[in-house]
Short mmCIF file of C-alpha atoms in Angstrom, two decimals:
data_model
loop_
_atom_site.label_atom_id
_atom_site.label_comp_id
_atom_site.label_asym_id
_atom_site.label_seq_id
_atom_site.Cartn_x
_atom_site.Cartn_y
_atom_site.Cartn_z
CA MET A 1 0.23 -74.75 29.71
CA ILE A 2 -0.87 -77.33 32.27
CA ASN A 3 -3.60 -79.64 31.10
CA CYS A 4 -5.98 -80.60 33.89
CA LEU A 5 -7.89 -83.22 31.91
CA MET A 6 -6.76 -86.66 33.01
CA PRO A 7 -6.50 -89.96 31.16
CA ARG A 8 -9.43 -92.23 31.97
CA VAL A 9 -9.56 -95.86 33.08
CA ILE A 10 -12.76 -97.39 31.73
CA VAL A 11 -14.17 -100.75 32.75
CA CYS A 12 -16.21 -102.67 30.21
CA LEU A 13 -19.02 -105.01 31.20
CA ASP A 14 -20.51 -107.31 28.59
CA VAL A 15 -24.14 -107.82 29.41
CA ASP A 16 -26.27 -110.69 28.18
CA ASN A 17 -29.77 -111.37 29.41
CA GLY A 18 -29.41 -109.00 32.37
CA ARG A 19 -26.14 -110.58 33.57
CA VAL A 20 -22.53 -109.61 33.09
CA VAL A 21 -20.74 -112.20 30.97
CA LYS A 22 -17.17 -112.68 29.99
CA GLY A 23 -16.01 -113.52 26.51
CA THR A 24 -12.64 -113.78 24.83
CA ASN A 25 -11.91 -113.10 21.21
CA PHE A 26 -15.57 -112.28 20.63
CA LYS A 27 -16.56 -115.85 21.63
CA GLN A 28 -17.28 -118.05 24.71
CA LEU A 29 -19.52 -116.68 27.48
CA LYS A 30 -19.28 -117.06 31.26
CA ASP A 31 -21.55 -115.54 33.97
CA MET A 32 -19.73 -112.86 35.99
CA GLY A 33 -22.52 -111.34 38.10
CA ASP A 34 -25.09 -108.55 38.44
CA PRO A 35 -24.41 -105.46 36.26
CA VAL A 36 -25.50 -102.87 38.85
CA GLU A 37 -23.54 -104.45 41.70
CA LEU A 38 -20.41 -104.85 39.59
CA ALA A 39 -20.62 -101.30 38.23
CA VAL A 40 -21.02 -99.84 41.73
CA GLU A 41 -18.04 -101.89 42.91
CA TYR A 42 -15.92 -100.54 40.03
CA GLU A 43 -17.02 -96.99 40.84
CA LYS A 44 -15.81 -97.56 44.41
CA GLN A 45 -12.48 -98.83 43.08
CA GLY A 46 -12.06 -95.59 41.14
CA ALA A 47 -13.18 -96.46 37.60
CA ASP A 48 -13.68 -93.23 35.65
CA GLU A 49 -16.44 -94.63 33.46
CA ILE A 50 -18.28 -97.85 32.75
CA VAL A 51 -19.20 -99.20 29.32
CA PHE A 52 -21.99 -101.78 29.05
CA LEU A 53 -21.87 -103.70 25.82
CA ASP A 54 -24.53 -105.84 24.16
CA ILE A 55 -26.97 -104.72 26.80
CA SER A 56 -29.67 -104.26 24.21
CA ALA A 57 -28.81 -106.86 21.63
CA SER A 58 -32.25 -108.22 20.90
CA ASN A 59 -35.57 -106.48 20.43
CA GLU A 60 -37.69 -108.79 22.57
CA LYS A 61 -35.43 -108.12 25.56
CA ARG A 62 -35.64 -104.34 25.03
CA PRO A 63 -37.96 -103.46 27.96
CA THR A 64 -35.77 -105.41 30.41
CA ALA A 65 -32.64 -103.75 29.02
CA LEU A 66 -34.17 -100.26 29.37
CA LYS A 67 -35.17 -101.00 32.95
CA LEU A 68 -31.63 -102.14 33.69
CA VAL A 69 -30.22 -98.90 32.24
CA THR A 70 -32.48 -96.80 34.50
CA ASP A 71 -31.46 -98.96 37.44
CA ILE A 72 -27.79 -98.32 36.63
CA ALA A 73 -28.42 -94.55 36.32
CA ASN A 74 -30.04 -94.59 39.76
CA HIS A 75 -27.09 -96.32 41.40
CA LEU A 76 -24.01 -95.02 39.60
CA SER A 77 -22.57 -91.52 40.03
CA ILE A 78 -19.97 -91.79 37.28
CA PRO A 79 -20.78 -91.68 33.55
CA PHE A 80 -21.75 -94.80 31.65
CA THR A 81 -22.14 -95.82 28.02
CA VAL A 82 -24.41 -98.49 26.60
CA GLY A 83 -23.96 -100.19 23.27
CA GLY A 84 -24.79 -103.16 21.13
CA GLY A 85 -27.84 -103.74 19.00
CA LEU A 86 -28.97 -100.14 18.67
CA LYS A 87 -30.39 -100.20 15.15
CA LYS A 88 -32.46 -97.03 14.79
CA LEU A 89 -32.48 -93.47 16.08
CA ASN A 90 -35.48 -94.49 18.20
CA ASP A 91 -33.38 -97.17 19.93
CA VAL A 92 -30.70 -94.60 20.66
CA LYS A 93 -33.29 -92.19 22.06
CA ALA A 94 -34.88 -94.90 24.20
CA PHE A 95 -31.56 -95.74 25.86
CA LEU A 96 -30.51 -92.12 26.41
CA ASP A 97 -33.95 -91.30 27.81
CA ALA A 98 -33.68 -94.34 30.10
CA GLY A 99 -30.61 -92.77 31.72
CA ALA A 100 -27.53 -93.71 29.68
CA ASP A 101 -25.01 -90.88 29.38
CA LYS A 102 -23.73 -92.09 26.02
CA VAL A 103 -24.45 -94.71 23.41
CA ALA A 104 -21.81 -96.71 21.58
CA LEU A 105 -22.66 -97.27 17.91
CA ASN A 106 -20.79 -99.81 15.84
CA THR A 107 -22.55 -101.86 13.12
CA THR A 108 -25.40 -99.35 12.85
CA ALA A 109 -22.96 -96.47 12.42
CA VAL A 110 -21.40 -98.28 9.45
CA LEU A 111 -24.73 -99.27 7.87
CA LYS A 112 -26.49 -95.94 8.52
CA PRO A 113 -23.80 -93.35 9.19
CA GLU A 114 -26.38 -90.54 9.31
CA ILE A 115 -27.44 -91.88 12.73
CA ILE A 116 -24.22 -90.32 14.09
CA ASP A 117 -25.25 -86.86 12.83
CA GLN A 118 -28.85 -87.35 13.97
CA THR A 119 -27.90 -88.41 17.50
CA ALA A 120 -25.35 -85.61 17.82
CA LEU A 121 -27.95 -83.08 16.67
CA ALA A 122 -30.67 -84.34 19.00
CA TYR A 123 -28.58 -85.01 22.12
CA GLY A 124 -25.15 -83.49 21.50
CA SER A 125 -21.86 -85.03 20.36
CA GLN A 126 -20.96 -85.97 23.91
CA CYS A 127 -23.64 -88.69 23.80
CA VAL A 128 -22.20 -90.43 20.74
CA VAL A 129 -19.33 -92.89 21.00
CA VAL A 130 -18.53 -94.66 17.75
CA ALA A 131 -17.00 -98.08 18.36
CA ILE A 132 -14.72 -99.43 15.67
CA ASP A 133 -13.48 -103.04 15.67
CA VAL A 134 -10.28 -103.14 13.70
CA ASP A 135 -8.12 -106.14 12.84
CA LYS A 136 -4.58 -106.24 11.58
CA LYS A 137 -3.79 -108.88 9.01
CA ASN A 138 -0.60 -108.92 6.96
CA GLU A 139 0.22 -105.45 8.30
CA GLU A 140 -3.07 -104.15 6.90
CA LEU A 141 -5.82 -102.63 9.06
CA LYS A 142 -9.41 -103.62 8.23
CA TYR A 143 -12.57 -102.89 10.20
CA TYR A 144 -15.44 -105.20 10.96
CA ILE A 145 -19.10 -105.12 11.96
CA ASN A 146 -21.53 -107.64 13.50
CA GLY A 147 -19.34 -108.28 16.53
CA GLY A 148 -16.18 -108.67 14.52
CA ARG A 149 -17.63 -111.20 12.10
CA LYS A 150 -18.20 -109.17 8.95
CA LEU A 151 -15.47 -107.35 7.07
CA VAL A 152 -16.22 -103.83 5.82
CA ASP A 153 -14.43 -103.43 2.55
CA LYS A 154 -13.62 -99.75 2.97
CA ASP A 155 -10.68 -97.67 4.13
CA PHE A 156 -10.30 -97.79 7.92
CA TYR A 157 -8.56 -94.42 8.31
CA GLN A 158 -11.22 -92.76 6.19
CA TRP A 159 -13.90 -94.19 8.48
CA THR A 160 -12.27 -92.83 11.67
CA LYS A 161 -12.14 -89.42 10.05
CA GLU A 162 -15.73 -89.64 8.83
CA VAL A 163 -17.19 -90.53 12.24
CA ALA A 164 -15.43 -87.54 13.83
CA ASP A 165 -16.66 -85.25 11.03
CA ARG A 166 -20.20 -86.51 11.44
CA GLY A 167 -20.21 -85.50 15.10
CA ALA A 168 -19.09 -88.45 17.20
CA GLY A 169 -17.83 -87.25 20.58
CA GLU A 170 -15.36 -90.11 21.08
CA ILE A 171 -14.02 -93.14 19.23
CA LEU A 172 -13.79 -96.49 21.00
CA LEU A 173 -11.09 -98.28 19.06
CA THR A 174 -10.88 -102.02 19.66
CA ALA A 175 -7.86 -103.81 18.24
CA MET A 176 -9.29 -107.28 17.53
CA HIS A 177 -5.82 -108.65 16.92
CA LYS A 178 -4.99 -107.70 20.51
CA ASP A 179 -8.26 -108.69 22.19
CA GLY A 180 -7.77 -111.58 24.60
CA THR A 181 -4.03 -111.79 23.93
CA GLY A 182 -2.93 -110.00 27.10
CA SER A 183 -0.02 -108.49 25.17
CA GLY A 184 -1.04 -104.86 25.74
CA PHE A 185 -2.94 -102.26 23.72
CA ASP A 186 -1.98 -101.53 20.12
CA ASN A 187 -0.36 -98.21 21.01
CA GLU A 188 0.88 -97.46 17.54
CA LEU A 189 -2.68 -97.75 16.27
CA THR A 190 -4.18 -95.59 19.05
CA GLN A 191 -1.56 -92.95 18.55
CA SER A 192 -2.00 -92.72 14.80
CA ILE A 193 -5.78 -92.32 15.07
CA SER A 194 -5.61 -89.99 18.07
CA GLN A 195 -3.36 -87.64 16.11
CA GLN A 196 -5.58 -87.72 13.03
CA VAL A 197 -8.98 -87.03 14.52
CA SER A 198 -10.22 -84.11 16.61
CA VAL A 199 -12.04 -86.28 19.16
CA GLN A 200 -10.77 -88.43 22.02
CA VAL A 201 -9.76 -92.02 21.33
CA ILE A 202 -10.41 -94.83 23.80
CA ALA A 203 -7.96 -97.71 23.39
CA SER A 204 -9.38 -101.20 23.81
CA GLY A 205 -8.17 -104.76 23.43
CA GLY A 206 -5.15 -106.55 24.87
CA ALA A 207 -4.73 -105.14 28.40
CA LYS A 208 -3.53 -107.60 30.99
CA ASN A 209 -1.67 -105.51 33.55
CA GLU A 210 -1.06 -101.99 34.89
CA GLN A 211 1.98 -101.49 32.68
CA HIS A 212 -0.19 -101.78 29.57
CA PHE A 213 -2.22 -98.80 30.78
CA LEU A 214 0.89 -96.78 31.47
CA GLU A 215 2.33 -97.49 28.02
CA ALA A 216 -0.94 -96.63 26.29
CA PHE A 217 -1.34 -93.32 28.13
CA GLN A 218 2.31 -92.41 27.58
CA GLN A 219 1.74 -92.96 23.88
CA GLY A 220 -1.29 -90.74 23.58
CA ALA A 221 -4.41 -92.72 24.50
CA ASP A 222 -7.04 -90.39 25.99
CA ALA A 223 -8.68 -93.31 27.76
CA CYS A 224 -8.14 -97.06 28.06
CA LEU A 225 -10.79 -99.73 28.37
CA ALA A 226 -10.38 -103.19 29.85
CA ALA A 227 -12.60 -105.99 31.08
CA GLY A 228 -11.00 -109.34 31.86
CA MET A 229 -8.09 -108.20 34.02
CA PHE A 230 -10.55 -106.50 36.38
CA HIS A 231 -13.32 -109.11 36.28
CA SER A 232 -10.91 -111.94 37.07
CA GLY A 233 -10.00 -110.12 40.29
CA GLU A 234 -6.37 -110.09 39.23
CA TYR A 235 -6.27 -106.28 39.31
CA ARG A 236 -8.30 -103.62 41.05
CA VAL A 237 -8.82 -100.27 39.34
CA ASP A 238 -7.27 -98.36 42.27
CA GLN A 239 -4.18 -100.58 42.00
CA VAL A 240 -3.74 -99.69 38.34
CA LYS A 241 -4.26 -96.02 39.09
CA GLN A 242 -1.74 -96.05 41.93
CA TYR A 243 0.79 -97.57 39.53
CA LEU A 244 0.08 -94.79 37.02
CA ILE A 245 0.56 -92.14 39.72
CA ASP A 246 3.78 -93.78 40.92
CA ASN A 247 5.00 -93.50 37.35
CA GLY A 248 4.28 -89.81 37.08
CA LEU A 249 0.85 -89.74 35.47
CA GLN A 250 -2.02 -87.65 36.78
CA VAL A 251 -5.17 -89.71 37.17
CA ARG A 252 -8.22 -89.40 39.38
CA ILE A 253 -8.09 -91.28 42.67
CA MET B 1 -36.28 -82.48 55.56
CA THR B 2 -34.82 -80.44 52.71
CA ASN B 3 -37.13 -80.26 49.71
CA VAL B 4 -35.31 -79.74 46.43
CA LEU B 5 -36.91 -78.64 43.19
CA ILE B 6 -35.38 -79.74 39.88
CA ILE B 7 -36.60 -77.66 36.97
CA ASP B 8 -37.34 -80.00 34.06
CA THR B 9 -36.24 -78.15 30.94
CA LYS B 10 -37.24 -81.15 28.80
CA ALA B 11 -33.69 -81.51 27.49
CA GLY B 12 -32.68 -84.89 28.84
CA ASN B 13 -33.22 -87.53 31.47
CA LEU B 14 -32.91 -86.52 35.13
CA PHE B 15 -32.37 -89.96 36.72
CA SER B 16 -28.74 -89.42 37.77
CA LEU B 17 -29.34 -85.92 39.08
CA ARG B 18 -32.40 -86.97 41.04
CA ALA B 19 -30.59 -90.01 42.47
CA ALA B 20 -27.54 -87.94 43.43
CA ILE B 21 -29.71 -85.48 45.38
CA GLU B 22 -31.81 -88.21 46.98
CA ARG B 23 -28.66 -90.00 48.14
CA LEU B 24 -27.98 -86.89 50.26
CA GLY B 25 -31.24 -87.58 52.07
CA PHE B 26 -33.17 -84.77 50.37
CA ASN B 27 -36.66 -84.92 48.87
CA VAL B 28 -36.78 -84.21 45.15
CA THR B 29 -39.65 -82.77 43.14
CA ILE B 30 -39.36 -82.36 39.38
CA LEU B 31 -41.54 -79.69 37.78
CA GLN B 32 -41.96 -78.35 34.24
CA GLN B 33 -43.82 -75.27 35.49
CA PRO B 34 -43.87 -73.50 38.85
CA ASN B 35 -46.50 -74.37 41.44
CA ALA B 36 -47.37 -72.92 44.85
CA GLU B 37 -45.29 -75.39 46.88
CA PHE B 38 -42.34 -74.16 48.96
CA PHE B 39 -38.90 -75.57 48.21
CA ASP B 40 -35.66 -75.18 50.14
CA ALA B 41 -33.41 -75.25 47.10
CA ILE B 42 -33.59 -75.22 43.29
CA VAL B 43 -31.52 -77.04 40.67
CA ILE B 44 -31.36 -76.18 36.96
CA PRO B 45 -29.99 -79.27 35.16
CA GLY B 46 -27.17 -79.26 32.65
CA GLN B 47 -28.63 -80.68 29.48
CA GLY B 48 -29.67 -79.16 26.18
CA ARG B 49 -28.73 -76.17 24.04
CA PHE B 50 -28.38 -72.66 25.43
CA GLY B 51 -31.22 -71.22 23.32
CA THR B 52 -33.60 -74.11 23.89
CA VAL B 53 -33.14 -74.02 27.65
CA ILE B 54 -33.63 -70.23 27.81
CA ASN B 55 -36.79 -70.46 25.72
CA ASN B 56 -38.13 -73.26 27.86
CA ILE B 57 -37.38 -71.38 31.11
CA SER B 58 -39.05 -68.19 29.84
CA LYS B 59 -42.05 -69.91 28.28
CA ASN B 60 -42.79 -71.92 31.43
CA ARG B 61 -42.84 -68.85 33.72
CA TRP B 62 -39.65 -69.67 35.63
CA LEU B 63 -37.97 -66.26 35.24
CA ASP B 64 -39.82 -64.36 37.97
CA TYR B 65 -39.89 -67.48 40.10
CA LEU B 66 -36.08 -67.78 39.97
CA LYS B 67 -35.52 -64.04 40.55
CA ASN B 68 -37.78 -64.15 43.56
CA ALA B 69 -36.03 -67.21 44.95
CA TYR B 70 -32.60 -65.59 44.47
CA GLU B 71 -33.72 -62.38 46.20
CA ASN B 72 -34.97 -64.51 49.08
CA LYS B 73 -31.54 -66.15 49.30
CA LEU B 74 -32.79 -69.60 48.40
CA PRO B 75 -29.91 -71.87 47.36
CA ILE B 76 -29.86 -72.30 43.57
CA LEU B 77 -27.55 -74.68 41.71
CA GLY B 78 -27.09 -74.26 37.95
CA ILE B 79 -25.27 -77.09 36.19
CA CYS B 80 -23.43 -76.56 32.85
CA VAL B 81 -25.94 -74.92 30.49
CA GLY B 82 -28.10 -74.46 33.63
CA MET B 83 -25.41 -72.02 34.79
CA GLN B 84 -24.52 -70.56 31.37
CA ILE B 85 -28.05 -69.18 30.81
CA PHE B 86 -27.58 -66.76 33.71
CA PHE B 87 -24.75 -65.01 31.83
CA GLU B 88 -25.18 -62.50 29.01
CA ALA B 89 -24.74 -64.61 25.87
CA SER B 90 -23.37 -67.81 24.37
CA ASP B 91 -21.49 -68.70 21.19
CA GLU B 92 -23.75 -71.75 21.00
CA ASP B 93 -26.76 -69.58 20.09
CA PRO B 94 -25.42 -66.07 19.36
CA ASN B 95 -28.84 -64.61 18.50
CA ILE B 96 -30.41 -65.40 21.83
CA ASN B 97 -29.87 -63.19 24.88
CA GLY B 98 -28.86 -64.74 28.16
CA LEU B 99 -30.66 -63.88 31.40
CA SER B 100 -27.77 -61.52 32.31
CA TRP B 101 -27.78 -62.04 36.07
CA PHE B 102 -24.00 -62.16 35.75
CA LYS B 103 -21.51 -60.43 33.43
CA GLY B 104 -19.70 -62.51 30.86
CA LYS B 105 -20.44 -64.95 28.07
CA THR B 106 -20.11 -68.58 27.17
CA GLN B 107 -17.54 -69.14 24.44
CA ALA B 108 -16.38 -71.85 22.09
CA LEU B 109 -12.99 -72.48 23.64
CA ASN B 110 -9.79 -73.74 22.12
CA PHE B 111 -9.96 -77.28 23.51
CA PRO B 112 -7.34 -79.70 22.13
CA LYS B 113 -10.20 -82.12 21.41
CA LYS B 114 -13.89 -81.36 21.21
CA PRO B 115 -16.05 -81.96 23.12
CA MET B 116 -14.04 -81.84 26.33
CA VAL B 117 -14.93 -85.17 27.96
CA GLY B 118 -13.54 -86.49 31.20
CA TRP B 119 -12.24 -85.77 34.68
CA ALA B 120 -10.25 -82.64 35.36
CA THR B 121 -8.81 -81.15 38.54
CA LEU B 122 -9.95 -77.80 39.91
CA SER B 123 -7.80 -74.90 41.07
CA SER B 124 -9.45 -72.94 43.82
CA GLN B 125 -8.81 -70.98 46.98
CA LEU B 126 -11.68 -72.80 48.65
CA LYS B 127 -11.15 -76.07 50.46
CA THR B 128 -14.21 -77.91 49.08
CA TRP B 129 -13.03 -77.25 45.55
CA ALA B 130 -9.22 -77.13 45.52
CA ASN B 131 -7.52 -80.04 43.70
CA LYS B 132 -10.77 -81.97 43.42
CA SER B 133 -11.43 -84.03 40.28
CA VAL B 134 -14.81 -83.60 38.62
CA TYR B 135 -16.40 -84.78 35.37
CA PHE B 136 -16.65 -82.30 32.49
CA VAL B 137 -18.61 -82.69 29.26
CA ASN B 138 -18.67 -79.50 27.23
CA SER B 139 -17.72 -77.74 24.02
CA TYR B 140 -18.42 -74.27 25.42
CA ALA B 141 -17.48 -72.61 28.68
CA ILE B 142 -17.25 -69.25 30.44
CA LYS B 143 -13.68 -68.07 30.16
CA GLU B 144 -13.80 -65.49 32.91
CA SER B 145 -16.20 -64.37 35.57
CA GLU B 146 -15.81 -62.01 38.50
CA HIS B 147 -17.73 -64.60 40.52
CA SER B 148 -15.44 -67.50 39.66
CA ILE B 149 -14.47 -69.67 42.64
CA ALA B 150 -12.76 -72.51 40.74
CA GLU B 151 -10.98 -72.85 37.42
CA THR B 152 -9.62 -75.65 35.29
CA THR B 153 -7.42 -75.84 32.20
CA TYR B 154 -7.87 -77.77 28.97
CA GLY B 155 -6.07 -75.98 26.17
CA GLU B 156 -7.01 -72.77 27.97
CA THR B 157 -8.07 -71.87 31.47
CA PHE B 158 -11.77 -71.35 32.06
CA CYS B 159 -14.24 -70.91 34.86
CA ALA B 160 -15.31 -74.22 36.42
CA ALA B 161 -17.57 -72.84 39.14
CA ILE B 162 -19.08 -69.55 40.25
CA LYS B 163 -20.77 -68.35 43.40
CA LYS B 164 -22.77 -65.20 43.92
CA GLY B 165 -25.12 -64.85 46.86
CA SER B 166 -27.13 -68.06 47.15
CA PHE B 167 -26.38 -69.04 43.53
CA THR B 168 -23.79 -71.70 42.75
CA GLY B 169 -22.98 -72.47 39.12
CA VAL B 170 -20.80 -75.35 37.94
CA GLN B 171 -19.50 -76.05 34.44
CA PHE B 172 -18.93 -79.73 35.24
CA HIS B 173 -21.47 -82.41 36.15
CA PRO B 174 -21.51 -83.00 39.92
CA GLU B 175 -24.14 -85.73 39.48
CA LYS B 176 -21.51 -87.68 37.49
CA SER B 177 -18.59 -86.80 39.74
CA SER B 178 -18.91 -89.55 42.33
CA GLU B 179 -18.34 -88.64 46.02
CA VAL B 180 -16.74 -85.26 45.26
CA GLY B 181 -19.81 -84.32 43.23
CA SER B 182 -22.15 -85.28 46.08
CA GLN B 183 -20.27 -83.02 48.46
CA ILE B 184 -20.48 -80.13 46.01
CA ILE B 185 -24.21 -80.63 45.48
CA PHE B 186 -24.72 -80.78 49.25
CA GLU B 187 -22.90 -77.52 49.86
CA ALA B 188 -24.62 -75.74 47.00
CA LEU B 189 -28.07 -76.77 48.21
CA THR B 190 -27.51 -75.99 51.88
CA ALA B 191 -24.83 -73.32 52.25
CA GLY B 192 -26.93 -70.36 51.08
CA ASN B 193 -24.95 -67.13 50.76
CA THR B 194 -22.02 -67.87 53.04
CA ASN B 195 -19.43 -66.56 50.58
CA ASP B 196 -21.17 -63.30 49.78
#
């Protein structure tokens, strides 16, 4: 049977203090521009979704962050996710009510996993993306919280299964060992998780060119997320999508 | 100037929907209960559970209002659950009756992954809809309807849009479907009963 659902190209914008910033390997920040303007530009290029990370990192900046989210909702006509620093169910509610289509939960999901169930119950699974930062060391996969700084001493595979069972709508899987390397997504990793869980898996970390997207989609990624290769101006989203189409994939143009 | 009413079913934020309609140059009014104002078109948004939305619509005196509007051929657009409530029942809340304007029910479908999230292409005989890509977010859908004008397939084929008289229903989210979505909203809110 023909499947009409298409793989998604997602652009990630790291937001700090109301500006888009660029970081590599979870470090070093550089100003890249206005979040609304950049997001609208990526929508025009054909991005399927936008993810805003760290938009809400600190409490004192909360009102500004919420205003920014509403501003984005008023200007964007594709779906967008916000994440970073959402600590309580009330934070999640505030950002969804402000206009976000989905929230990405990472550290909070690990510390208080019931927030996944609670958000899914209150707003539906489709609003809950659980982000998992995983690192590969000595052929072993371990996951981290606090922006990749703190190791969680539990089984990674078990965690991916648990978040799906608790009602996450999607898993955003970032391979830290690939992030900033430009050597492509960890397709083996994406594939193994995608086959194990009943929700869609978004591959993240390592993309540098259009071929990396093609390889990831051919190996079972439901969606792929990238930042740097688009922000640097090296690639446009429509360019990547044209390459995918030329290679026999069906994507939205 | 076209004045559009969005019914606020208190099930989620309406920023994107409002903005999408305003970008078409229409005026938008959001109401939780009917008033005496005249509107050119009505939108029922696509957020919340089947049962909750039906209860909210009934409790806030929208039923007669909507029936009256439909009989007067006012364009009505129902999005996702805002379309599903006009059918007979839903697997999401099996104990609650739908409004039964149309035959058929909303079912838990055999999607490869749940919820269905993302862009899918439409099959349709109609030019506005055929081969267009739109954004879906759903675990339930209407498998078949005699009023179906567009279908899509994810694990199984289901009804992506219906049209009957001045009513247009869409399973996807046109307010999240970029330019294609705008065009669909525009047609639904202006075309009236051209396909009847």
